[in-house]
Coordinates of C-alpha atoms and ligand atoms in Angstrom, one line a residue:
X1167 CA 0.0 0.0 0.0
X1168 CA 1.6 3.4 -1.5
X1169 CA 1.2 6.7 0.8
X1170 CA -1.5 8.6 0.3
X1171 CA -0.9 12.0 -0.6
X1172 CA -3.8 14.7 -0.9
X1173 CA -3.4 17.2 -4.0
X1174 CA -6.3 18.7 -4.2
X1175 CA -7.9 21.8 -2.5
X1176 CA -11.3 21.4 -1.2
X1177 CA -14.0 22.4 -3.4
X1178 CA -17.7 23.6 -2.1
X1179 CA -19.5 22.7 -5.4
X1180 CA -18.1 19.0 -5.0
X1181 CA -19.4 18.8 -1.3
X1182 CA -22.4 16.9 -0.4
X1183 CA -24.6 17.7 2.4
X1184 CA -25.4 16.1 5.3
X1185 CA -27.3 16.3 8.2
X1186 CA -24.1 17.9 10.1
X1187 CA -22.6 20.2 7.4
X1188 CA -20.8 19.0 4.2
X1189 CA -18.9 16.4 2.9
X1190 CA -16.0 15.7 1.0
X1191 CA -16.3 12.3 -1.7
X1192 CA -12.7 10.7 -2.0
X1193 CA -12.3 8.4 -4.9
X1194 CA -9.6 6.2 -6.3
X1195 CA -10.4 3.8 -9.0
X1196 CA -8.4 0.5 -9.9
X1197 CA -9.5 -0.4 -13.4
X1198 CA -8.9 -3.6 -15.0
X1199 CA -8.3 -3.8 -18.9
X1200 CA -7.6 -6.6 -20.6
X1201 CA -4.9 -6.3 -23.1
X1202 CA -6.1 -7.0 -26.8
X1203 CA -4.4 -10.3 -27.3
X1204 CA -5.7 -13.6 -29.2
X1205 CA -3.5 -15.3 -26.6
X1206 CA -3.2 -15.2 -22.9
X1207 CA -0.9 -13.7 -20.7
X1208 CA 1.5 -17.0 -20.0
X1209 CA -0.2 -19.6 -22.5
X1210 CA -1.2 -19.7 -26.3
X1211 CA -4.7 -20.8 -25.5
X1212 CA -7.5 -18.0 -27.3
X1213 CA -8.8 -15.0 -25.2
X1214 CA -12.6 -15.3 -28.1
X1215 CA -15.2 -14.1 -26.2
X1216 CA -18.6 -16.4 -26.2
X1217 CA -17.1 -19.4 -26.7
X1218 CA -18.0 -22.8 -25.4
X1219 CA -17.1 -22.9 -22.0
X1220 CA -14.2 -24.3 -21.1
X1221 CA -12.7 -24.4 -24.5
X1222 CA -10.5 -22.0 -24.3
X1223 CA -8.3 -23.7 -22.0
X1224 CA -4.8 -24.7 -21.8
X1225 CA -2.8 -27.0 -19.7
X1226 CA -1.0 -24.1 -18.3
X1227 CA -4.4 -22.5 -17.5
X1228 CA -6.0 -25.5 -16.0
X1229 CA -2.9 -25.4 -13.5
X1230 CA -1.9 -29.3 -14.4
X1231 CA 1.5 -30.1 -12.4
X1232 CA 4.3 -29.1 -14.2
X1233 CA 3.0 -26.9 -16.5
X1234 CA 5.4 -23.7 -17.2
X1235 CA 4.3 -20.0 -17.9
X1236 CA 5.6 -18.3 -20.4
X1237 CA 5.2 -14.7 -21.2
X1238 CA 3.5 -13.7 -24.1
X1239 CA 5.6 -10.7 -25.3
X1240 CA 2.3 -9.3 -27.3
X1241 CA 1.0 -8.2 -23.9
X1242 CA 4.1 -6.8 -22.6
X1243 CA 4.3 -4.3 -25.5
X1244 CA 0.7 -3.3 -24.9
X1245 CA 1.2 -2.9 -21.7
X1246 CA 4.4 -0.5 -22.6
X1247 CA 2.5 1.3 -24.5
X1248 CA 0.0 1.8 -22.6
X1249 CA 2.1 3.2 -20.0
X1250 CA 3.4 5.4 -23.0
X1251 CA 0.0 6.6 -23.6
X1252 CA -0.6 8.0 -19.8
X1253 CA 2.7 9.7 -20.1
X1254 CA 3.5 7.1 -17.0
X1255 CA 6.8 6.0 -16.3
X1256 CA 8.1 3.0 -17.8
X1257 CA 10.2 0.4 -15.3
X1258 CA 13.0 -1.5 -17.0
X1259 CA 12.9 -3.8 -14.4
X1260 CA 9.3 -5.4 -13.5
X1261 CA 8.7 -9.0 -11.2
X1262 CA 5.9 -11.1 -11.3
X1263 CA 4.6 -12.4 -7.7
X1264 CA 2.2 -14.7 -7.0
X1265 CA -0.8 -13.6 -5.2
X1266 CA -2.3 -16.9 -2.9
X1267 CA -5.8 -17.0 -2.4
X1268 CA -7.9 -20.3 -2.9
X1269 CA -11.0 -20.1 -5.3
X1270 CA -12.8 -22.5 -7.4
X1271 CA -12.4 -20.5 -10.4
X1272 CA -8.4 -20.2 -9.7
X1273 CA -7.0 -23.9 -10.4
X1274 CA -3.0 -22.9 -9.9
X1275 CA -4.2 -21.6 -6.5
X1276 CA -2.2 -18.3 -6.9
X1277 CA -2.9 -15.1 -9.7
X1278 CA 0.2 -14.1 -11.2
X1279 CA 0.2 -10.4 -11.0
X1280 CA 2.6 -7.9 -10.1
X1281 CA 3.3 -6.2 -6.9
X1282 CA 6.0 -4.5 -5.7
X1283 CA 8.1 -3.6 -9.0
X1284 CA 5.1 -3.1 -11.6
X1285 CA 6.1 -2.8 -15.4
X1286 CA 4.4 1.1 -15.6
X1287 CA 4.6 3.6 -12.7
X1288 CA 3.5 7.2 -11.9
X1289 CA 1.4 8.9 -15.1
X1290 CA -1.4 11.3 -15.0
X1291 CA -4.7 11.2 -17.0
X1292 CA -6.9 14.8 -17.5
X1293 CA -10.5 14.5 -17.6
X1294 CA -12.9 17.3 -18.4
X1295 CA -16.0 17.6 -16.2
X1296 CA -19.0 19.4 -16.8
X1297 CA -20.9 21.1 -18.0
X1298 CA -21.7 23.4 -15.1
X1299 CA -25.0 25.7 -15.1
X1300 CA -22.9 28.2 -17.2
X1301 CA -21.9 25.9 -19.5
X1302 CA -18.4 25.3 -18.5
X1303 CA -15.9 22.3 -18.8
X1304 CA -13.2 22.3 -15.8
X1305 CA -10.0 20.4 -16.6
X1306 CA -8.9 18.6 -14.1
X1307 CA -5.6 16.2 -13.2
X1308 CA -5.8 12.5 -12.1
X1309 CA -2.7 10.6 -11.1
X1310 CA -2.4 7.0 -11.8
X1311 CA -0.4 5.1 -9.2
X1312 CA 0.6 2.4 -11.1
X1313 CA 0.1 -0.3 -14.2
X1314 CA 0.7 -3.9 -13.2
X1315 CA 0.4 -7.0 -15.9
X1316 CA -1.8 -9.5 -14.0
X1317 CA -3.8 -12.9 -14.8
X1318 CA -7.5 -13.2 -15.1
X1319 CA -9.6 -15.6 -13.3
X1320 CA -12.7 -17.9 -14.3
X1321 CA -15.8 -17.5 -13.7
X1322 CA -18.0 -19.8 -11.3
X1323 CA -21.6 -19.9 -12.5
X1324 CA -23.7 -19.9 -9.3
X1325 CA -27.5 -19.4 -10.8
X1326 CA -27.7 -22.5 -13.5
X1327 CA -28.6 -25.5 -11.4
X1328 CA -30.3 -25.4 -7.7
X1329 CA -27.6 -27.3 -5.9
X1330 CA -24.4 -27.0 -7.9
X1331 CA -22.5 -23.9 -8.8
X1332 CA -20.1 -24.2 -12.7
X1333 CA -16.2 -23.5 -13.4
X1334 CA -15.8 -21.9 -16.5
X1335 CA -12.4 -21.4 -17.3
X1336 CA -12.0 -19.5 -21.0
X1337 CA -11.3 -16.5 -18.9
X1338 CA -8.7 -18.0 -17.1
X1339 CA -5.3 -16.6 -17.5
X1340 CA -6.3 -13.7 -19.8
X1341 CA -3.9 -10.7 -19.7
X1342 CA -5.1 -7.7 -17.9
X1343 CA -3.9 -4.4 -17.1
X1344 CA -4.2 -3.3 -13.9
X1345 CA -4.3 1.1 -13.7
X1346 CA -4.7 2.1 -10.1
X1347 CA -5.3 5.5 -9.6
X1348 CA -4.5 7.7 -7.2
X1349 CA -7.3 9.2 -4.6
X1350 CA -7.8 11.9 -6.5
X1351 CA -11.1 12.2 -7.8
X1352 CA -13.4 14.0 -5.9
X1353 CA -17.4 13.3 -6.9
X1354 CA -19.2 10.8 -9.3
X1355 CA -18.8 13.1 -12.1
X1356 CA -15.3 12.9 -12.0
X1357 CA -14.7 9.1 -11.9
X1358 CA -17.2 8.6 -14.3
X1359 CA -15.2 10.8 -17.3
X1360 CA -11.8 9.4 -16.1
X1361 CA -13.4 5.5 -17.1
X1362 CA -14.7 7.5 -20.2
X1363 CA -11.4 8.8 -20.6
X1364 CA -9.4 6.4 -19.9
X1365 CA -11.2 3.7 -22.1
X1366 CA -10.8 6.6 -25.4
X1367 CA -7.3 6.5 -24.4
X1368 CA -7.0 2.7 -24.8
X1369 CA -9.1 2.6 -27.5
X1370 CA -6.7 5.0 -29.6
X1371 CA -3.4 2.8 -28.4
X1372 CA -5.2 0.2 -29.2
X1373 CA -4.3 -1.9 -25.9
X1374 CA -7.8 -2.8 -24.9
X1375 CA -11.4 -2.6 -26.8
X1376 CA -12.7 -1.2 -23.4
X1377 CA -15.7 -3.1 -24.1
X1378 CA -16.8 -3.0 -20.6
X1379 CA -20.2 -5.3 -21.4
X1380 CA -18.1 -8.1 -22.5
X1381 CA -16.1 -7.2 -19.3
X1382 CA -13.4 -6.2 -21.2
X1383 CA -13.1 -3.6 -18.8
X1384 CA -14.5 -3.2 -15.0
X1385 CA -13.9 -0.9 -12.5
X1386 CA -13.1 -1.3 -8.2
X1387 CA -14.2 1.7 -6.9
X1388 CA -12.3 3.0 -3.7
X1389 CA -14.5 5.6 -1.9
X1390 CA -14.8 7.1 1.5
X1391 CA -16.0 10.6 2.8
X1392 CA -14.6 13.1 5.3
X1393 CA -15.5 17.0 6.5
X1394 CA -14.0 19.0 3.4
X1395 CA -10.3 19.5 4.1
X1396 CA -9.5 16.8 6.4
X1397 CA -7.5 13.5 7.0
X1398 CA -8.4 10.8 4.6
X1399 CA -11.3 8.4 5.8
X1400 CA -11.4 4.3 6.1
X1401 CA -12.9 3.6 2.9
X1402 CA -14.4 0.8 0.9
X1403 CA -14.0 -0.5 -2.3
X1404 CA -16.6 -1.8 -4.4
X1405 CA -16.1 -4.5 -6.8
X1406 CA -15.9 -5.6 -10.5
X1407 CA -18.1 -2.4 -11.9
X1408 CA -18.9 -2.9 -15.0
X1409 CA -20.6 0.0 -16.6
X1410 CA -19.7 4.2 -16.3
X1411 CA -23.2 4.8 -15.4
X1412 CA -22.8 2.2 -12.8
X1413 CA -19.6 3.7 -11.5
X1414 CA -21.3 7.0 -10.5
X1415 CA -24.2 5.4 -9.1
X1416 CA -22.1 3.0 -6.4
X1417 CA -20.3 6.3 -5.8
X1418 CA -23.6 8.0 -4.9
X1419 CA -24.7 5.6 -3.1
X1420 CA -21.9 4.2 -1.1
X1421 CA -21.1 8.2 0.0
X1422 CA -24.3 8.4 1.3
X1423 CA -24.7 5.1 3.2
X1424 CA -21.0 6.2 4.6
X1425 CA -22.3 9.6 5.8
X1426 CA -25.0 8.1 7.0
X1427 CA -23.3 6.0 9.6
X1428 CA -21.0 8.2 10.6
X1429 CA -23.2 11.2 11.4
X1430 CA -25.4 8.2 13.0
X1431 CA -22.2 7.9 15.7
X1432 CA -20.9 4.7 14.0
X1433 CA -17.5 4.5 12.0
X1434 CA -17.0 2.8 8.6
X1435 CA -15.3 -0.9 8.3
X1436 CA -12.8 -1.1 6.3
X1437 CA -14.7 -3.8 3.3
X1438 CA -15.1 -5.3 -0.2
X1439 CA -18.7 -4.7 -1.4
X1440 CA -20.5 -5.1 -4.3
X1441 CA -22.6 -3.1 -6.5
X1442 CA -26.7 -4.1 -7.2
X1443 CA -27.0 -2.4 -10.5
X1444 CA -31.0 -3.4 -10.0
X1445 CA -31.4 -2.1 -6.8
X1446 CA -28.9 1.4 -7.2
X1447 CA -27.3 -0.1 -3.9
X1448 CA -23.8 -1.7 -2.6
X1449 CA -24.0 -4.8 -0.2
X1450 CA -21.2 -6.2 1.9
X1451 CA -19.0 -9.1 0.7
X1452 CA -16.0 -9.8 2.4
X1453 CA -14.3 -7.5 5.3
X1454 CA -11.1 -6.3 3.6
X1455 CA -7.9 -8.5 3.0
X1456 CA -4.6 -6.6 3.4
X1457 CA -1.5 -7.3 1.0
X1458 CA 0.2 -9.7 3.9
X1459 CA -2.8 -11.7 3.7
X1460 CA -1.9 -13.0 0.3
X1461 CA 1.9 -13.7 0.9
X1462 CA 2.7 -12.3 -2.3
X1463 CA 6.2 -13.6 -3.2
X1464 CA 8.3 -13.7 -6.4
X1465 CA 7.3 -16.3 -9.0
X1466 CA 9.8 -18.9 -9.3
X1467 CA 8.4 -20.0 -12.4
X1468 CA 9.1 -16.3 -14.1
X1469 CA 12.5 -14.2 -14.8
X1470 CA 11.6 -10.8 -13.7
X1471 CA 10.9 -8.7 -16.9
X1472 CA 13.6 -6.5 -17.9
X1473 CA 14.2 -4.6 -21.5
X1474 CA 16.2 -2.1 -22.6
X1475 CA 15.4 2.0 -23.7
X1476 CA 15.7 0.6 -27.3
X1477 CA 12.7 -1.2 -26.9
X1478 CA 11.0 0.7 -25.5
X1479 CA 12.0 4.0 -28.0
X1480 CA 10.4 1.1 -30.9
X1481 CA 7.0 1.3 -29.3
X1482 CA 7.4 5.3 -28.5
X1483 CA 7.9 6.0 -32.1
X1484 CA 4.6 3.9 -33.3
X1485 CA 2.3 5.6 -30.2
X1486 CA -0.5 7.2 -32.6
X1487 CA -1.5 10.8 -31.6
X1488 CA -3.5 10.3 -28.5
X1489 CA -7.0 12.8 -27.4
X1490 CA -5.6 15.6 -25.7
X1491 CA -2.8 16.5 -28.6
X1492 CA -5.4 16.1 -31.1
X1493 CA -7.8 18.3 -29.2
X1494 CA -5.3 20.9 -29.1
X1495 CA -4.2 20.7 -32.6
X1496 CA -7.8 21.3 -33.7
X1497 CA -8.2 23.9 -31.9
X1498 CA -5.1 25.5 -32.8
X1499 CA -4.6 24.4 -36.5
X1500 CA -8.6 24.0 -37.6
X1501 CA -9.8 26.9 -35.4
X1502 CA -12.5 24.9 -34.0
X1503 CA -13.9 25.6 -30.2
X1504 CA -12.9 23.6 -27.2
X1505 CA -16.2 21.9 -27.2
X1506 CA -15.9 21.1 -31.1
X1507 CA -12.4 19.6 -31.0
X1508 CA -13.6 17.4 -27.2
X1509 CA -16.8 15.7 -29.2
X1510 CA -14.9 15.0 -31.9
X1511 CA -11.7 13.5 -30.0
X1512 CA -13.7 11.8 -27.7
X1513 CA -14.6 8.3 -29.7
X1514 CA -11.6 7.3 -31.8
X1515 CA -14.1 6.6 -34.7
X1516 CA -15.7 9.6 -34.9
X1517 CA -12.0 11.3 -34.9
X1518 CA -11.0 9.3 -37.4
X1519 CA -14.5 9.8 -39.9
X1520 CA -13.5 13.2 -39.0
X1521 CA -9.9 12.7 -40.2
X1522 CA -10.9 11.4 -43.3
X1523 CA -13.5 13.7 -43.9
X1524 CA -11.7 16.9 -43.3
X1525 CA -8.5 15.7 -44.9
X1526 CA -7.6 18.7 -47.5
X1527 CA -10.8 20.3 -47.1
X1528 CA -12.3 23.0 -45.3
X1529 CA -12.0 21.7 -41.1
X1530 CA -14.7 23.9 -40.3
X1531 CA -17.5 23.3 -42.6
X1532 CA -16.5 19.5 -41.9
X1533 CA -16.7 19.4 -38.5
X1534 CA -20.1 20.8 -38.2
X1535 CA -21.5 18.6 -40.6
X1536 CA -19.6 15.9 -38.6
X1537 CA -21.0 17.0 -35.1
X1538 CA -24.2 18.4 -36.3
X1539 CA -25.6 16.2 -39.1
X1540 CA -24.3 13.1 -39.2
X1541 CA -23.7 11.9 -35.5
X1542 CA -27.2 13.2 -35.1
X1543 CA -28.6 10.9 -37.8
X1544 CA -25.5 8.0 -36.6
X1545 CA -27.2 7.9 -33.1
X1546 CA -30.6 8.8 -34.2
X1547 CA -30.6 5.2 -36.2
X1548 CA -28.7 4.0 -33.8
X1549 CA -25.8 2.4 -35.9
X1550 CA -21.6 2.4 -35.3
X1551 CA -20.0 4.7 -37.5
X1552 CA -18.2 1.8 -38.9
X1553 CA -21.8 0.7 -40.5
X1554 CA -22.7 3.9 -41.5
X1555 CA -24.4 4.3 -44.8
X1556 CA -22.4 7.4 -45.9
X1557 CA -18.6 6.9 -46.0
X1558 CA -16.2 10.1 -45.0
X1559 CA -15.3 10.0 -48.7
X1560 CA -18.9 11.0 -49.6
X1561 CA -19.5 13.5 -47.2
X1562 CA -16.7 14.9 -47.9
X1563 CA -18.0 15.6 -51.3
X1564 CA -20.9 17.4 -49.5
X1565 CA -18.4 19.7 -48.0
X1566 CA -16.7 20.1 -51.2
X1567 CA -20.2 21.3 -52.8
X1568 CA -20.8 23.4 -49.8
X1569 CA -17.4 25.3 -49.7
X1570 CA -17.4 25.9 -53.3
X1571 CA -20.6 27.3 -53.2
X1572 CA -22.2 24.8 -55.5
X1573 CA -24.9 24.0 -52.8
X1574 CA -26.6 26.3 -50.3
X1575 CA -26.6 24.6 -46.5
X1576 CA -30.3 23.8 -47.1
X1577 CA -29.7 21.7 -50.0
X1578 CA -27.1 19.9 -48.5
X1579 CA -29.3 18.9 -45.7
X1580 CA -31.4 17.8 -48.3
X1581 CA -28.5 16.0 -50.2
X1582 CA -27.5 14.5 -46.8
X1583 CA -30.4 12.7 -46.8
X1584 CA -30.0 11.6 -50.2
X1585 CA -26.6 10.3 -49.7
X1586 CA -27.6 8.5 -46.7
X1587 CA -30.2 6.5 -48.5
X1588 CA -28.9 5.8 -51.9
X1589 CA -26.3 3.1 -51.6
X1590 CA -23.0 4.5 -53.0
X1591 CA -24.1 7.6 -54.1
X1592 CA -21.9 10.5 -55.8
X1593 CA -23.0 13.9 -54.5
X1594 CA -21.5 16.0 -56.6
X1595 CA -23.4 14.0 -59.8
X1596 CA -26.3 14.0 -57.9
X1597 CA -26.5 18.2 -57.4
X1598 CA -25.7 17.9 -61.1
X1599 CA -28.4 15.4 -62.3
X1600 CA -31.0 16.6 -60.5
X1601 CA -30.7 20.4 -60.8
X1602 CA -29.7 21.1 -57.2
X1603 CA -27.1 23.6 -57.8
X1604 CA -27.1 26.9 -56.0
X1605 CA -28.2 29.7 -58.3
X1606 CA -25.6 32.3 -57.5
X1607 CA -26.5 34.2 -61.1
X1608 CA -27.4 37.1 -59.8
X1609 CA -29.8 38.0 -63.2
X1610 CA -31.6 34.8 -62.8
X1611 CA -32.3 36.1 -58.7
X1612 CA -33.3 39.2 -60.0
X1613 CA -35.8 38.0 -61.9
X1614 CA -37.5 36.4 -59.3
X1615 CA -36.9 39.3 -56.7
X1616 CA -38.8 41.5 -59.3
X1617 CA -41.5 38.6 -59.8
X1618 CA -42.1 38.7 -56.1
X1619 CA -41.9 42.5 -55.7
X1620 CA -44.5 42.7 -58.2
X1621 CA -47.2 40.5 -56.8
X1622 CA -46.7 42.0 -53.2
X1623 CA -46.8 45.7 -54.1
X1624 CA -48.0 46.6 -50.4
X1625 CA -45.7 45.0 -48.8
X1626 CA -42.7 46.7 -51.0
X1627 CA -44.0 49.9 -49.4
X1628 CA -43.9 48.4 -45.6
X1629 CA -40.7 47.4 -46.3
X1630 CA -39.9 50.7 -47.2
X1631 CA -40.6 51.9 -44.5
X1632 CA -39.3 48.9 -41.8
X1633 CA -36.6 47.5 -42.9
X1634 CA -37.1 44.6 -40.6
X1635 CA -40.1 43.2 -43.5
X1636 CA -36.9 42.6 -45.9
X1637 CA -36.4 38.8 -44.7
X1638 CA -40.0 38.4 -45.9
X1639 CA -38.8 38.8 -49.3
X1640 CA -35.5 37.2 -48.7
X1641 CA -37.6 33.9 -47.9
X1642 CA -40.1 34.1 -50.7
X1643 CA -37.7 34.0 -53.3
X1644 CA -35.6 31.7 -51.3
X1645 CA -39.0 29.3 -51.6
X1646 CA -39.6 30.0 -54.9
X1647 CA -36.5 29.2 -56.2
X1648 CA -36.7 26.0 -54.5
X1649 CA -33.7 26.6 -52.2
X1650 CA -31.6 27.1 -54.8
X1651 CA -30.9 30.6 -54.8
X1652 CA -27.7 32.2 -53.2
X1653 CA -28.9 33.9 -49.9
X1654 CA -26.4 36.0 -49.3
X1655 CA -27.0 37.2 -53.2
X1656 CA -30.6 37.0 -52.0
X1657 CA -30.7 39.2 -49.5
X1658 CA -28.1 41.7 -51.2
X1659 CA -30.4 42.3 -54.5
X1660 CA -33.8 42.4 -52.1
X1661 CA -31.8 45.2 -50.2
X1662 CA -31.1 47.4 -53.2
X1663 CA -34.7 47.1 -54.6
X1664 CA -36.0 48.2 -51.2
X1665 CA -33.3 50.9 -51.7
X1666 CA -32.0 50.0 -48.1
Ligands
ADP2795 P1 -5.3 -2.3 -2.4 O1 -4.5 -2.9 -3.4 O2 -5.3 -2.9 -1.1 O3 -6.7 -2.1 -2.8 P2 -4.0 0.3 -2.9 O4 -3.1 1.2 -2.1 O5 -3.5 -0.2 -4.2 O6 -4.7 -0.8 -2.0 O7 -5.3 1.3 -3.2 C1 -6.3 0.9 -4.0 C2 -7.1 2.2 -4.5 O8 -7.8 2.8 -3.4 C3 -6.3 3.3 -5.1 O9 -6.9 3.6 -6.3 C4 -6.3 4.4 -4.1 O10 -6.2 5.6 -4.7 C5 -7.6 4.2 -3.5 N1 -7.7 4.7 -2.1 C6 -6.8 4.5 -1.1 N2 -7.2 5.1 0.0 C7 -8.4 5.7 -0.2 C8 -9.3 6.4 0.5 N3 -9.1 6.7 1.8 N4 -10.4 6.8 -0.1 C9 -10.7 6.5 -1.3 N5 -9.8 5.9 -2.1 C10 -8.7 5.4 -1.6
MG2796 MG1 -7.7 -3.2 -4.4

C-alpha cells in the first residue's frame, strides 16, 4: 500500500450535504483492462469471447503439475505502450509475484500479477468535467499510481442448477492491465469521465477494446468521505463495476450510506462490497484482506521482466496521436472551439471519420456537418459509425459542394439525406443530375426578386418603410427558387430594390 498523498484543494460545489454540514467524496479507482491479445498472458490458449465454456483452455491455465508459464511478449508491448499513452513511467525492471488465495475458479491456487516492481509507474490522466450551469468544462488532473500485468480468473456460475454452482475457465489466464489510480477524484462526475477517458485512451493505443459489457473492462471503486479538508477516511471498495453509469451510481450511493453511519455515531469498516445495479445499492461481501494476507512472493516459475530504452523508443515511435494532442491541434490548426475539438476527440471513430473527412478540405465546414448532421442521424438510427451508410469519402464531397458554393446549406441537408439512403451515391453527380445547384447568377435572382416585388406591391412599401419586412422577401424568393438561390445574393439584391 503506496502513501497517500492529498493534492487537491477542497471544493464547495463537490461537497455533499449532510445532516451535520458537508462532505467531501474521496475516490480512487483501480480499473482492469484486458490487453487486446488472441493469446493469454502465460499460455497460447484463445482470449474469443462467447465461446464454449471451457474451450478456451490450456494445460497451463488448467494449473496441471508441471506446467510452465511463459510470457506472451504481445502483452508486454501493450502494456508499454499503454504506459506510454498515460505519459507514466516505464520500469525496466518489473517481477511477477504470486498472489495466494484459494478459489474455485483459480486452479494454480495463486494469480500471477505484479506487486512490488510493476512494469508502468507514476502517469497522470486529465478528464474534463461538466458542464456546469454556465456551460463550463473544468479540466482537471488524475494521477495513476501504477500499471501492473496480472492474470485473469474464471468464472464460477452460481444461478444454473439449484444445488451445484459451474467453473468456467475461458477466462482463465487472460492478460489484464491493472491502472490504479491515485485518490484523486473528488465526486461521481469525475470518476465517471476518467473510465470515459481512460477507455478513449486505450481505444486509440489500441491496448484494450474497453468493451466493458463483455467485461473487457471493469472498475473497483475505492470511496470514503470526510468533512472537506480533512484526514483521509477508512474507505471501501466496491467490486468488479462494470458500466460508467454504474460507476457514478455506487459512488452516490456508497457516499451516502457512509455519511450516514458516521453522522449516525458509528465508523466505517474497512470492506469489499459489491454493487446491485438493479437495486442502485452496494451490499457487503467480504471484510477487507490486506496485501500480507496474500503472501505475495516472487514467482519462481518467471524471470523478472527486464528490457532495454531501445525497446522501449520502438513502441514510442509507433504511439498514434492520443485525445488531448489532437484536441489541441484542432483547436489551434482547424480553429474549432474547445467543445468542437472534445466531441470530436472523444470516440476514436468519430475522430477518425472526422480525419478522413476533413483531410484537405475546409475543417470547419466538416466538423459541423460531422457534429451536427451526421452523428445526429448515426445515433438517431442508432448504428456504429463503422456501419454507416455514408462513407467520409462521400460526405466529404458534400463539404466540397458546400465550400465551393455549388450547394446552399439547405440543399445539402437535403443532399445528406440523399446520400444516406442511396447506396454508394456521388453527391456531386447528384446536385448535377438533378438540378440542385445553387443559383448564385445574380440576373436569374433578380428576376424572381422582381416577380415577387410585383405581386406584393404593399408590402414593397412596408418594407420601405421597416426594414425589418426585408427577410420576408428574402424567404419568398428563397422558396420560390426551390432553395436554390444564393442567400447572401438574396438578401443583397432584395436590399437594393427596397433601396435600403
Ligand atoms: P489495495 O491494493 O489494497 O486495494 P491500494 O493502495 O493499491 O490498495 O489502493 C487501491 C485504491 O484505493 C487506489 O486507487 C487508491 O487511490 C484508493 N484509495 C486509497 N485510500 C483511499 C481512501 N481513503 N479513499 C478513497 N480511495 C482510496
Ligand atoms: Mg484493491
Amino acid at each position: 500500500m503506496t502513501e497517500l498523498v492529498d493534492t487537491r484543494t477542497p471544493e464547495p460545489k463537490r461537497f455533499i450535504a449532510g445532516a451535520t454540514g458537508d462532505w467531501e467524496v474521496i475516490i480512487g479507482l483501480e480499473v482492469h483492462a484486458q490487453v487486446s491479445s488472441d493469446a493469454k498472458l502465460f499460455s497460447g490458449a484463445s482470449t474469443e469471447f462467447g465461446c464454449e465454456p471451457n474451450s478456451n483452455v490450456s494445460l497451463v491455465d488448467a494449473a496441471m503439475p508441471g506446467m510452465l508459464p511463459v510470457i506472451n511478449e504481445e502483452c508486454v508491448s501493450k502494456a508499454v505502450r499503454t504506459g506510454l499513452g498515460l505519459k507514466a513511467e516505464i520500469h525496466k525492471r518489473s517481477v511477477f509475484d504470486r498472489k495466494n488465495y484459494f478459489y474455485p475458479d483459480l486452479p494454480q491456487g495463486y494469480q500471477i500479477s505484479q506487486f512490488k516492481d510493476p512494469i508502468v509507474g507514476e502517469g497522470t490522466i486529465y478528464i474534463s468535467v461538466g458542464p456546469d450551469k454556465q456551460g463550463n468544462y473544468e479540466d482537471v488532473e488524475i494521477g495513476v499510481e501504477r500499471l501492473h500485468l496480472e492474470q485473469d480468473a474464471g468464472k464460477s456460475i452460481h444461478d444454473l442448477h439449484p444445488s451445484m454452482s459451474f467453473v468456467d475457465l475461458n477466462r482463465t489466464g487472460v492478460a489484464l492491465m491493472e491502472i490504479v489510480s491515485k485518490p484523486d477524484m473528488r465526486s461521481a462526475d469525475e470518476a465517471k469521465a476518467y473510465v470515459t477517458k481512460l477507455r478513449t485512451i486505450l481505444r486509440y493505443l489500441g491496448t484494450c477494446d474497453g468493451n466493458m459489457e463483455q467485461g473487457s473492462m471493469r472498475a473497483d471503486v475505492n470511496v470514503s468521505v470526510r468533512k472537506p479538508g480533512g484526514e483521509f477516511g477508512t474507505r471501501c471498495e466496491i467490486k468488479n463495476v462494470n458500466s460508467i453509469k454504474a460507476v457514478g451510481q455506487s459512488i452516490d450511493y456508497e457516499a451516502r450510506r457512509q455519511i450516514a453511519i458516521i453522522e449516525d455515531g458509528g465508523t466505517i469498516d474497512q470492506e469489499t462490497r459489491l454493487f446491485d445495479a438493479a437495486k442502485s445499492e452496494t451490499r457487503s461481501m467480504r471484510s477487507k484482506e490486506d496485501a500480507h494476507d496474500y503472501r505475495y512472493f516472487p514467482d519462481p516459475d518467471l524471470l523478472p521482466l527486464e528490457f532495454d530504452q531501445a525497446y522501449i523508443d520502438a513502441i514510442a515511435a509507433t504511439i498514434p496521436e492520443l485525445p488531448d494532442d489532437k484536441k489541441e491541434r484542432l483547436m489551434k490548426d482547424v480553429g474549432l472551439s474547445a467543445y468542437d475539438a472534445s466531441i470530436l476527440v472523444s470516440e476514436k471513430a468519430i475522430a477518425d471519420y472526422f480525419e478522413l473527412v476533413a483531410k484537405g478540405r475546409d475543417g470547419k465546414i466538416s466538423a459541423n456537418w460531422v457534429i451536427n448532421n451526421f452523428m445526429g442521424k448515426i445515433n438517431e438510427a442508432g448504428l456504429e459509425i463503422e456501419n454507416s451508410p455514408i462513407s467520409a469519402d462521400q460526405l466529404g464531397g458534400i463539404v466540397d459542394l458546400i465550400k465551393s458554393g455549388d450547394i446552399s446549406n439547405q440543399i445539402a441537408k437535403e443532399l445528406f439525406d440523399i446520400v444516406w439512403s442511396e447506396a454508394g451515391a456521388d453527391p456531386a453527380k447528384i446536385v448535377e443530375e438533378r438540378g440542385m445547384k445553387q443559383v448564385t447568377d445574380t440576373g436569374a435572382i433578380e428576376a424572381v426578386v422582381d416577380e415577387v416585388m410585383a405581386g406584393n406591391p404593399d408590402q414593397v412599401e412596408k418594407a420601405k418603410q421597416n426594414p425589418k419586412l426585408a427577410g420576408w422577401f428574402v424567404g419568398q424568393v428563397m422558396k420560390q427558387s426551390g432553395g436554390k438561390a444564393n442567400p447572401g445574393a438574396v438578401q443583397k439584391i432584395v436590399k437594393a430594390k427596397l433601396g435600403l
